[in-house]
Coordinates of C-alpha atoms in Angstrom, one line a residue:
M1 CA 215.1 90.2 78.1
I2 CA 215.6 88.8 81.6
L3 CA 215.8 91.5 84.3
R4 CA 217.9 91.3 87.4
P5 CA 215.9 90.5 90.6
K6 CA 215.2 93.6 92.6
S7 CA 216.3 93.4 96.3
D8 CA 213.5 93.6 98.8
P9 CA 214.3 96.3 101.4
R10 CA 212.0 94.6 103.8
S11 CA 213.9 91.3 103.8
S12 CA 216.5 92.5 106.3
R13 CA 213.7 93.3 108.8
R14 CA 211.8 90.0 108.4
K15 CA 211.9 87.5 111.2
R16 CA 210.8 83.9 111.1
R17 CA 207.7 83.2 113.1
D18 CA 209.2 80.1 114.7
V19 CA 212.3 81.8 116.0
S20 CA 212.3 82.2 119.8
E21 CA 214.1 84.8 121.9
T22 CA 216.3 82.0 123.3
D23 CA 217.7 81.1 119.9
S24 CA 221.3 81.9 119.2
P25 CA 222.0 85.4 117.8
K26 CA 222.7 84.1 114.3
S27 CA 219.2 82.6 114.0
S28 CA 217.8 86.1 113.6
R29 CA 219.6 86.2 110.3
L30 CA 218.1 83.1 108.7
P31 CA 218.6 82.7 105.0
W32 CA 215.3 83.8 103.4
P33 CA 214.2 81.3 100.7
R34 CA 213.2 82.9 97.4
R35 CA 209.5 82.8 96.8
H36 CA 208.2 79.8 94.8
L37 CA 211.8 78.5 94.5
S38 CA 212.2 76.6 97.7
F39 CA 211.0 73.1 98.5
D40 CA 207.6 73.6 100.2
P41 CA 205.9 75.8 97.4
L42 CA 207.3 73.6 94.7
V43 CA 205.8 70.5 96.3
K44 CA 202.4 72.2 96.5
D45 CA 202.6 72.9 92.8
I46 CA 203.5 69.2 92.1
R47 CA 200.6 68.1 94.3
T48 CA 198.2 70.4 92.4
R49 CA 199.3 68.9 89.1
A50 CA 199.1 65.3 90.5
E51 CA 195.5 65.8 91.5
Q52 CA 194.7 66.5 87.8
L53 CA 196.0 63.1 86.6
P54 CA 193.3 60.7 85.3
D55 CA 192.2 57.7 87.4
S56 CA 191.3 54.8 85.1
R57 CA 190.0 52.6 87.9
G58 CA 186.3 51.9 87.9
R59 CA 186.1 51.3 91.6
Q60 CA 186.5 53.3 94.8
C61 CA 189.8 53.1 96.5
P62 CA 191.2 54.9 99.6
Y63 CA 194.4 55.7 97.7
S64 CA 194.3 58.4 95.0
V65 CA 196.6 58.7 92.0
A66 CA 197.9 62.0 93.5
D67 CA 198.9 60.1 96.7
A68 CA 200.8 57.5 94.6
V69 CA 202.5 60.3 92.6
M70 CA 203.5 62.2 95.8
S71 CA 204.7 59.0 97.4
G72 CA 206.9 58.2 94.5
F73 CA 208.2 61.7 94.5
A74 CA 208.9 61.5 98.2
M75 CA 210.8 58.2 97.8
F76 CA 213.2 59.8 95.3
S77 CA 213.4 63.1 97.2
L78 CA 214.4 61.2 100.4
K79 CA 216.8 58.9 98.3
D80 CA 215.2 55.7 99.7
P81 CA 217.0 52.7 98.1
S82 CA 213.8 50.8 97.4
L83 CA 210.0 51.0 97.4
L84 CA 210.1 48.5 100.3
A85 CA 212.3 50.8 102.3
F86 CA 209.9 53.7 101.6
Q87 CA 207.0 51.6 102.8
E88 CA 208.4 51.7 106.3
R89 CA 207.4 55.4 106.3
R90 CA 203.7 54.7 105.7
N91 CA 202.7 55.9 109.1
D92 CA 205.2 58.7 109.3
F93 CA 203.7 62.2 110.1
N94 CA 206.3 63.9 107.9
I95 CA 205.3 62.1 104.7
K96 CA 201.9 63.7 105.1
S97 CA 203.0 67.2 106.2
L98 CA 206.1 67.7 104.0
Y99 CA 205.0 65.7 100.9
L100 CA 201.3 66.4 101.1
V101 CA 200.3 62.7 101.0
N102 CA 196.9 62.0 102.4
E103 CA 197.2 58.2 102.6
V104 CA 200.4 56.4 101.6
P105 CA 199.4 53.5 99.3
S106 CA 200.9 50.1 99.7
D107 CA 203.7 49.2 97.4
T108 CA 201.3 47.1 95.3
Q109 CA 198.8 49.9 95.0
C110 CA 201.5 52.5 94.3
R111 CA 202.8 50.4 91.4
E112 CA 199.3 49.8 90.0
L113 CA 198.4 53.5 90.1
L114 CA 201.6 54.7 88.5
D115 CA 201.7 51.9 85.9
A116 CA 198.6 53.3 84.3
Q117 CA 200.0 56.9 83.9
Q118 CA 201.3 58.0 80.5
P119 CA 204.8 59.6 80.7
D120 CA 203.7 62.8 79.1
Q121 CA 201.2 63.4 81.9
F122 CA 204.2 64.3 84.2
R123 CA 205.6 67.0 81.9
P124 CA 203.5 69.9 83.3
M125 CA 205.1 69.3 86.7
F126 CA 208.6 70.1 85.2
N127 CA 207.2 73.1 83.3
D128 CA 205.7 74.6 86.4
V129 CA 209.2 74.5 88.1
F130 CA 210.8 76.0 85.0
R131 CA 208.3 78.8 84.9
H132 CA 209.1 79.7 88.5
L133 CA 212.8 79.8 87.6
Q134 CA 212.0 82.1 84.7
R135 CA 209.8 84.4 86.8
G136 CA 212.4 84.5 89.6
N137 CA 215.1 85.5 87.2
A138 CA 217.0 82.4 88.2
L139 CA 217.9 81.7 84.5
E140 CA 219.8 84.9 84.1
S141 CA 223.2 83.2 84.8
Y142 CA 222.4 80.6 82.2
L143 CA 222.3 83.0 79.3
F144 CA 225.2 81.8 77.1
H145 CA 225.5 83.5 73.7
E146 CA 223.5 86.2 71.9
G147 CA 220.5 85.6 74.3
Y148 CA 220.5 81.8 73.8
Y149 CA 220.5 79.1 76.5
L150 CA 222.5 75.9 76.1
L151 CA 220.3 72.8 76.1
T152 CA 222.2 69.5 75.8
L153 CA 220.6 66.1 75.0
D154 CA 221.8 62.6 75.5
G155 CA 220.5 59.1 76.1
T156 CA 221.1 56.7 79.0
E157 CA 220.1 53.3 80.0
Y158 CA 218.5 52.8 83.5
F159 CA 216.9 49.3 83.5
S160 CA 218.2 45.9 82.3
S161 CA 216.9 42.4 82.9
K162 CA 216.9 39.1 81.1
K163 CA 213.5 38.1 82.4
V164 CA 211.4 41.1 83.4
H165 CA 210.1 43.1 80.4
C166 CA 207.1 45.0 79.0
P167 CA 205.9 46.0 75.5
S168 CA 208.0 49.1 75.5
C169 CA 211.3 47.4 76.4
L170 CA 214.2 47.6 74.0
C171 CA 215.8 44.2 73.2
R172 CA 219.5 43.3 73.0
H173 CA 220.3 40.0 71.4
N174 CA 223.5 38.0 72.1
E175 CA 224.5 36.6 68.7
K176 CA 226.5 33.8 70.3
S177 CA 224.2 32.5 73.0
G178 CA 220.9 33.8 71.6
E179 CA 220.1 35.3 75.0
V180 CA 217.8 38.3 75.0
T181 CA 218.3 41.3 77.4
Y182 CA 215.5 43.7 77.9
Y183 CA 216.3 47.2 78.9
H184 CA 214.9 50.8 79.1
Q185 CA 216.5 54.0 78.0
L186 CA 215.5 57.6 78.1
L187 CA 216.6 60.7 76.4
G188 CA 217.5 63.5 78.8
A189 CA 217.6 67.3 78.1
V190 CA 219.2 69.7 80.6
M191 CA 219.9 73.4 80.5
V192 CA 223.6 74.0 81.3
H193 CA 226.2 76.7 81.4
P194 CA 230.0 76.3 81.5
D195 CA 230.2 78.4 84.6
C196 CA 227.3 76.9 86.5
K197 CA 227.5 73.8 88.7
E198 CA 223.8 73.2 88.7
V199 CA 221.9 71.8 85.7
I200 CA 218.2 72.4 85.0
P201 CA 216.6 69.2 83.7
F202 CA 213.6 69.3 81.4
A203 CA 211.1 66.4 81.3
P204 CA 212.9 63.4 79.7
E205 CA 211.6 61.4 76.8
P206 CA 211.4 57.6 77.0
I207 CA 213.1 55.7 74.2
I208 CA 210.7 52.9 73.3
K209 CA 210.8 49.7 71.3
Q210 CA 209.1 51.3 68.3
D211 CA 212.0 53.8 67.9
G212 CA 214.2 51.2 66.2
D213 CA 216.7 48.4 66.7
N214 CA 219.9 50.5 66.8
K215 CA 221.3 53.3 68.9
N216 CA 221.2 55.8 66.1
D217 CA 217.5 55.3 65.2
C218 CA 216.4 55.1 68.8
E219 CA 218.0 58.4 69.9
R220 CA 217.1 60.2 66.7
N221 CA 213.4 59.3 66.8
A222 CA 213.2 60.1 70.5
S223 CA 215.0 63.4 70.1
K224 CA 212.6 64.4 67.3
R225 CA 209.6 63.9 69.7
L226 CA 211.4 65.6 72.6
L227 CA 212.5 68.7 70.7
Q228 CA 209.0 69.2 69.3
K229 CA 207.5 68.9 72.8
I230 CA 210.0 71.4 74.2
R231 CA 209.2 73.9 71.5
R232 CA 205.4 73.5 72.1
E233 CA 205.9 74.0 75.8
H234 CA 208.4 76.9 75.5
P235 CA 207.5 78.6 72.1
Q236 CA 209.6 81.7 72.8
L237 CA 212.6 80.2 74.6
P238 CA 215.8 80.9 72.6
L239 CA 217.7 77.6 72.6
L240 CA 221.2 76.5 71.4
I241 CA 221.2 72.7 71.1
V242 CA 224.4 70.9 72.1
E243 CA 224.6 67.2 71.1
D244 CA 227.1 64.6 70.2
A245 CA 228.0 63.3 66.7
L246 CA 224.8 61.2 66.4
A247 CA 222.8 64.4 65.9
S248 CA 225.0 65.8 63.1
N249 CA 222.8 64.6 60.3
A250 CA 220.7 66.6 57.8
P251 CA 217.2 65.5 58.9
H252 CA 218.0 66.5 62.5
I253 CA 219.6 69.8 61.6
R254 CA 216.6 70.6 59.4
L255 CA 214.3 69.8 62.3
L256 CA 216.2 72.2 64.5
Q257 CA 215.9 74.9 61.9
E258 CA 212.1 74.3 61.6
L259 CA 211.8 74.6 65.4
D260 CA 213.9 77.9 65.4
M261 CA 216.7 76.3 67.4
R262 CA 220.4 77.0 66.9
F263 CA 222.9 74.1 67.1
L264 CA 226.4 73.3 68.2
L265 CA 226.9 69.6 67.3
G266 CA 229.9 67.3 67.6
V267 CA 231.3 65.7 64.5
K268 CA 233.8 62.9 63.9
P269 CA 236.0 62.2 60.9
D270 CA 234.8 58.6 60.5
D271 CA 231.1 59.7 60.4
H272 CA 231.6 62.8 58.3
E273 CA 234.3 62.1 55.8
H274 CA 233.1 64.6 53.2
L275 CA 232.9 67.4 55.8
F276 CA 236.5 66.8 56.9
E277 CA 237.7 66.5 53.2
S278 CA 236.1 70.0 52.7
L279 CA 238.0 71.2 55.8
L280 CA 241.3 70.1 54.3
E281 CA 240.4 72.0 51.1
A282 CA 239.7 75.0 53.2
Y283 CA 243.1 74.8 54.8
Q284 CA 244.7 74.6 51.3
Q285 CA 242.7 77.7 50.3
E286 CA 243.8 79.5 53.5
R287 CA 240.2 80.0 54.6
V288 CA 240.8 78.6 58.1
T289 CA 241.4 81.0 61.0
T290 CA 243.7 79.6 63.7
I291 CA 244.3 80.8 67.3
T292 CA 247.0 79.4 69.5
W293 CA 248.1 79.9 73.1
Y294 CA 249.8 78.1 76.0
D295 CA 247.6 77.2 79.0
E296 CA 248.7 79.2 82.0
D297 CA 247.2 76.7 84.4
R298 CA 248.9 73.7 82.9
P299 CA 252.6 74.3 82.0
G300 CA 253.6 72.8 78.7
V301 CA 250.1 72.4 77.3
F302 CA 249.7 74.0 73.9
C303 CA 246.1 74.9 72.7
E304 CA 244.9 75.4 69.2
L305 CA 241.5 76.7 68.1
S306 CA 240.5 76.7 64.4
F307 CA 237.3 77.7 62.6
V308 CA 236.0 78.0 59.1
H309 CA 232.6 79.0 57.6
D310 CA 230.4 77.7 54.8
L311 CA 231.2 74.0 54.5
P312 CA 228.8 71.4 53.1
L313 CA 227.5 68.9 55.7
N314 CA 227.9 65.9 53.3
K315 CA 227.7 65.0 49.6
S316 CA 224.0 64.2 49.8
N317 CA 223.1 67.6 51.4
A318 CA 225.6 70.0 49.8
D319 CA 223.0 72.8 50.1
L320 CA 223.1 72.4 53.9
R321 CA 226.0 74.7 54.9
V322 CA 227.6 74.7 58.3
N323 CA 230.4 76.5 60.2
L324 CA 233.1 74.3 61.7
L325 CA 235.0 74.8 65.0
H326 CA 238.0 72.6 66.0
Y327 CA 239.9 72.6 69.3
S328 CA 243.1 70.6 70.2
E329 CA 245.4 70.4 73.1
Y330 CA 249.1 69.1 72.8
D331 CA 251.7 68.3 75.4
S332 CA 255.3 69.6 75.3
D333 CA 256.3 66.7 73.0
G334 CA 253.5 67.6 70.5
K335 CA 251.3 64.6 71.4
T336 CA 247.6 65.3 71.1
L337 CA 245.9 65.3 74.5
K338 CA 242.4 66.3 73.5
H339 CA 240.6 67.2 70.3
F340 CA 237.0 68.2 69.6
T341 CA 235.2 69.3 66.5
W342 CA 231.7 70.9 66.2
I343 CA 229.5 72.3 63.5
T344 CA 227.2 75.2 64.1
D345 CA 225.0 77.7 62.4
L346 CA 226.4 80.5 64.6
T347 CA 228.9 83.0 63.1
I348 CA 232.3 82.2 64.6
T349 CA 234.8 85.0 65.2
K350 CA 238.2 85.4 66.9
E351 CA 236.3 87.0 69.8
N352 CA 233.7 84.3 70.4
A353 CA 235.5 81.1 69.3
F354 CA 236.9 80.3 72.7
H355 CA 233.5 81.0 74.3
L356 CA 231.7 78.7 71.8
M357 CA 234.3 76.0 72.4
R358 CA 233.5 76.1 76.1
G359 CA 229.8 75.8 75.3
G360 CA 230.4 72.7 73.1
R361 CA 232.4 71.1 75.9
A362 CA 229.7 71.8 78.4
R363 CA 227.8 68.8 76.9
W364 CA 229.6 66.6 79.4
K365 CA 227.4 68.1 82.1
I366 CA 224.5 65.9 81.1
E367 CA 226.7 62.9 81.6
N368 CA 228.6 63.9 84.7
E369 CA 226.4 66.4 86.5
T370 CA 223.1 64.6 85.6
F371 CA 223.3 60.9 84.8
N372 CA 226.4 60.2 87.0
T373 CA 224.9 62.1 89.8
L374 CA 221.6 60.2 89.6
K375 CA 223.5 56.9 89.5
N376 CA 226.2 57.6 92.1
Q377 CA 225.0 60.2 94.6
G378 CA 222.0 58.7 96.3
Y379 CA 219.3 58.7 93.7
H380 CA 219.7 54.9 92.8
F381 CA 219.0 55.7 89.1
E382 CA 219.7 52.1 87.9
H383 CA 217.8 50.4 90.7
N384 CA 214.6 48.6 89.6
Y385 CA 211.9 50.2 91.8
G386 CA 209.3 48.3 89.8
H387 CA 208.8 47.5 86.1
G388 CA 205.1 47.0 85.7
K389 CA 203.2 46.0 82.6
E390 CA 202.7 49.4 80.9
N391 CA 204.5 52.6 82.1
L392 CA 205.7 52.0 85.7
S393 CA 209.4 51.9 84.9
V394 CA 209.2 55.2 82.9
A395 CA 206.9 56.8 85.6
F396 CA 209.5 56.1 88.3
A397 CA 212.2 57.5 86.0
M398 CA 210.2 60.7 85.5
L399 CA 209.5 61.1 89.2
M400 CA 213.2 60.6 90.0
M401 CA 214.2 63.3 87.4
L402 CA 211.5 65.6 88.9
A403 CA 213.0 65.1 92.4
F404 CA 216.4 65.9 90.9
L405 CA 215.0 69.1 89.4
V406 CA 213.6 70.2 92.7
D407 CA 217.0 69.5 94.4
Q408 CA 218.8 71.5 91.7
T409 CA 216.4 74.4 92.0
Q410 CA 217.0 74.5 95.8
Q411 CA 220.7 74.3 95.3
L412 CA 220.6 77.2 92.8
C413 CA 217.9 79.4 94.4
C414 CA 217.3 78.6 98.1
P415 CA 219.9 80.2 100.5
L416 CA 218.7 78.0 103.3
F417 CA 219.3 74.8 101.4
Q418 CA 222.7 76.1 100.3
A419 CA 223.6 76.8 103.9
V420 CA 222.6 73.3 105.0
Y421 CA 224.4 71.7 102.0
K422 CA 227.6 73.6 102.9
K423 CA 227.3 72.6 106.5
A424 CA 226.8 68.9 105.6
G425 CA 229.8 68.9 103.3
S426 CA 228.5 66.5 100.7
K427 CA 225.3 65.4 99.1
R428 CA 225.4 62.0 100.6
A429 CA 225.9 63.4 104.1
L430 CA 223.1 65.9 103.5
W431 CA 220.6 63.2 102.4
E432 CA 221.6 61.0 105.4
Q433 CA 221.0 63.9 107.8
V434 CA 217.7 64.7 106.2
R435 CA 216.5 61.1 106.6
S436 CA 217.7 61.0 110.2
H437 CA 215.8 64.1 111.1
F438 CA 212.9 63.0 109.1
Y439 CA 212.7 59.7 111.1
H440 CA 213.3 61.1 114.6
F441 CA 211.2 64.3 114.7
N442 CA 208.0 65.7 113.4
F443 CA 208.1 68.8 111.1
Q444 CA 205.5 71.0 109.6
S445 CA 207.6 71.9 106.6
M446 CA 210.9 71.3 104.9
L447 CA 211.9 74.8 105.8
Q448 CA 211.5 73.9 109.5
L449 CA 213.6 70.7 109.0
H450 CA 216.4 72.6 107.2
E451 CA 216.4 75.3 109.9
T452 CA 216.7 72.6 112.5
M453 CA 219.6 71.1 110.7
L454 CA 221.4 74.4 110.2
Y455 CA 221.1 75.6 113.7
D456 CA 221.3 72.3 115.6
R457 CA 217.8 72.7 117.1
A458 CA 217.1 68.9 117.2
R459 CA 218.0 68.7 120.9
N460 CA 215.1 71.1 121.7
L461 CA 212.5 69.2 119.7
P462 CA 210.1 66.6 121.3
P463 CA 210.3 63.1 120.0
P464 CA 207.6 62.1 117.4
Q465 CA 204.3 60.7 118.5
R466 CA 204.2 57.3 116.8
S467 CA 201.6 54.6 116.9
P468 CA 202.3 51.8 119.4
V469 CA 203.9 48.7 117.9
C470 CA 202.3 45.4 118.7
F471 CA 204.8 42.5 119.0
V472 CA 203.5 39.1 118.1
N473 CA 205.0 36.0 119.5
I474 CA 205.3 33.9 116.4
R475 CA 207.1 31.0 118.1
G476 CA 204.2 30.1 120.4
G477 CA 204.3 29.5 124.1
P478 CA 203.9 32.1 126.9

């Protein structure tokens, strides 16, 4: 059971040590970040884990693996469009103070160090953040049904090239031209709730060449690995898995049952003919329960919700029984606007059918709130930061998702970040202002930077002390 966080009676009497008497009156009521759930303590934990990563080099080097990891994390946290753009920050005081980088490696060294890291070595960093969310009772609002949390999985492509490739690349062959396209995919897993804007990403799983030659095999094999890892890392976490129709097959459902996970999976008539034939028989036997209503927010829209229990998944697995939930929307002329069908091992009733339907439809959050956000809101998800010969492309994808997790944690749990985000008005404006402050001033912490943005203190800050720039006359002459 997750308890509600107790309020701290001392919090109203606390004052920031860096607030002066000349500050505006409202600065004495600064939003107080929740312990362990704001940027600075999270970065310290990531740095601690990064220092535990192995270094396969047999020679001394001024740049450590931890510095390369933190530099990559900083690049995605600051939403820099390329590794070259990030390299311009190599002598920046803030990289060392806010992101705990001792020496920023060159782009070549950074790629070399990250290329040698196995993707699973980044998973503990995600788990540390998740444990802080658990201990801080931040997951209470994500409880969905009967104590279960919604976890939705989906795959996405993030790299594509006709020339650059590595042993783990998937291949796409053009039958007409014979041209080969190399690409990378990963399988994401995020905790969602229909009423929560923020998503909580788990460590993703790379989809590799050995997973197969078609979409079905690739995602199924990767999901098997990912779900097993999640269960090992979170043995007591009650999870309700939400996936699309690719997951509605007997081997996958039996795996979920072995892992003690409940399921709410999409199904389609073309892929599950026997299941839908059994549904028609259930209608004829009057076993289907139907609920109808008109949508008050959309005049003329008629909604229908139907459910039935104990149907066979398919002919080959008649012993695997599932419950089916179907939802449709119609316009005033009777034309179908939307329709969705799911199978589940949960008991469906008139009281919870609408609730479960909303849970099934929350699967879109991994596409919109996760992948589309990473691609279109400053994270440059599909940009090639470096491919490498072993794991570099996957390592960058893991660090980008880790930066996204820290951002989502702040947006969910950090009042100071929430206030700065509200003031900026949009994510893009927020990232731009952070980069601007980052470039023009020196800060001891991200907390100080956010306070400066929130209370417009930049005019009172001294300019940063930068190393003098030596201009060289490359044209010759005096």
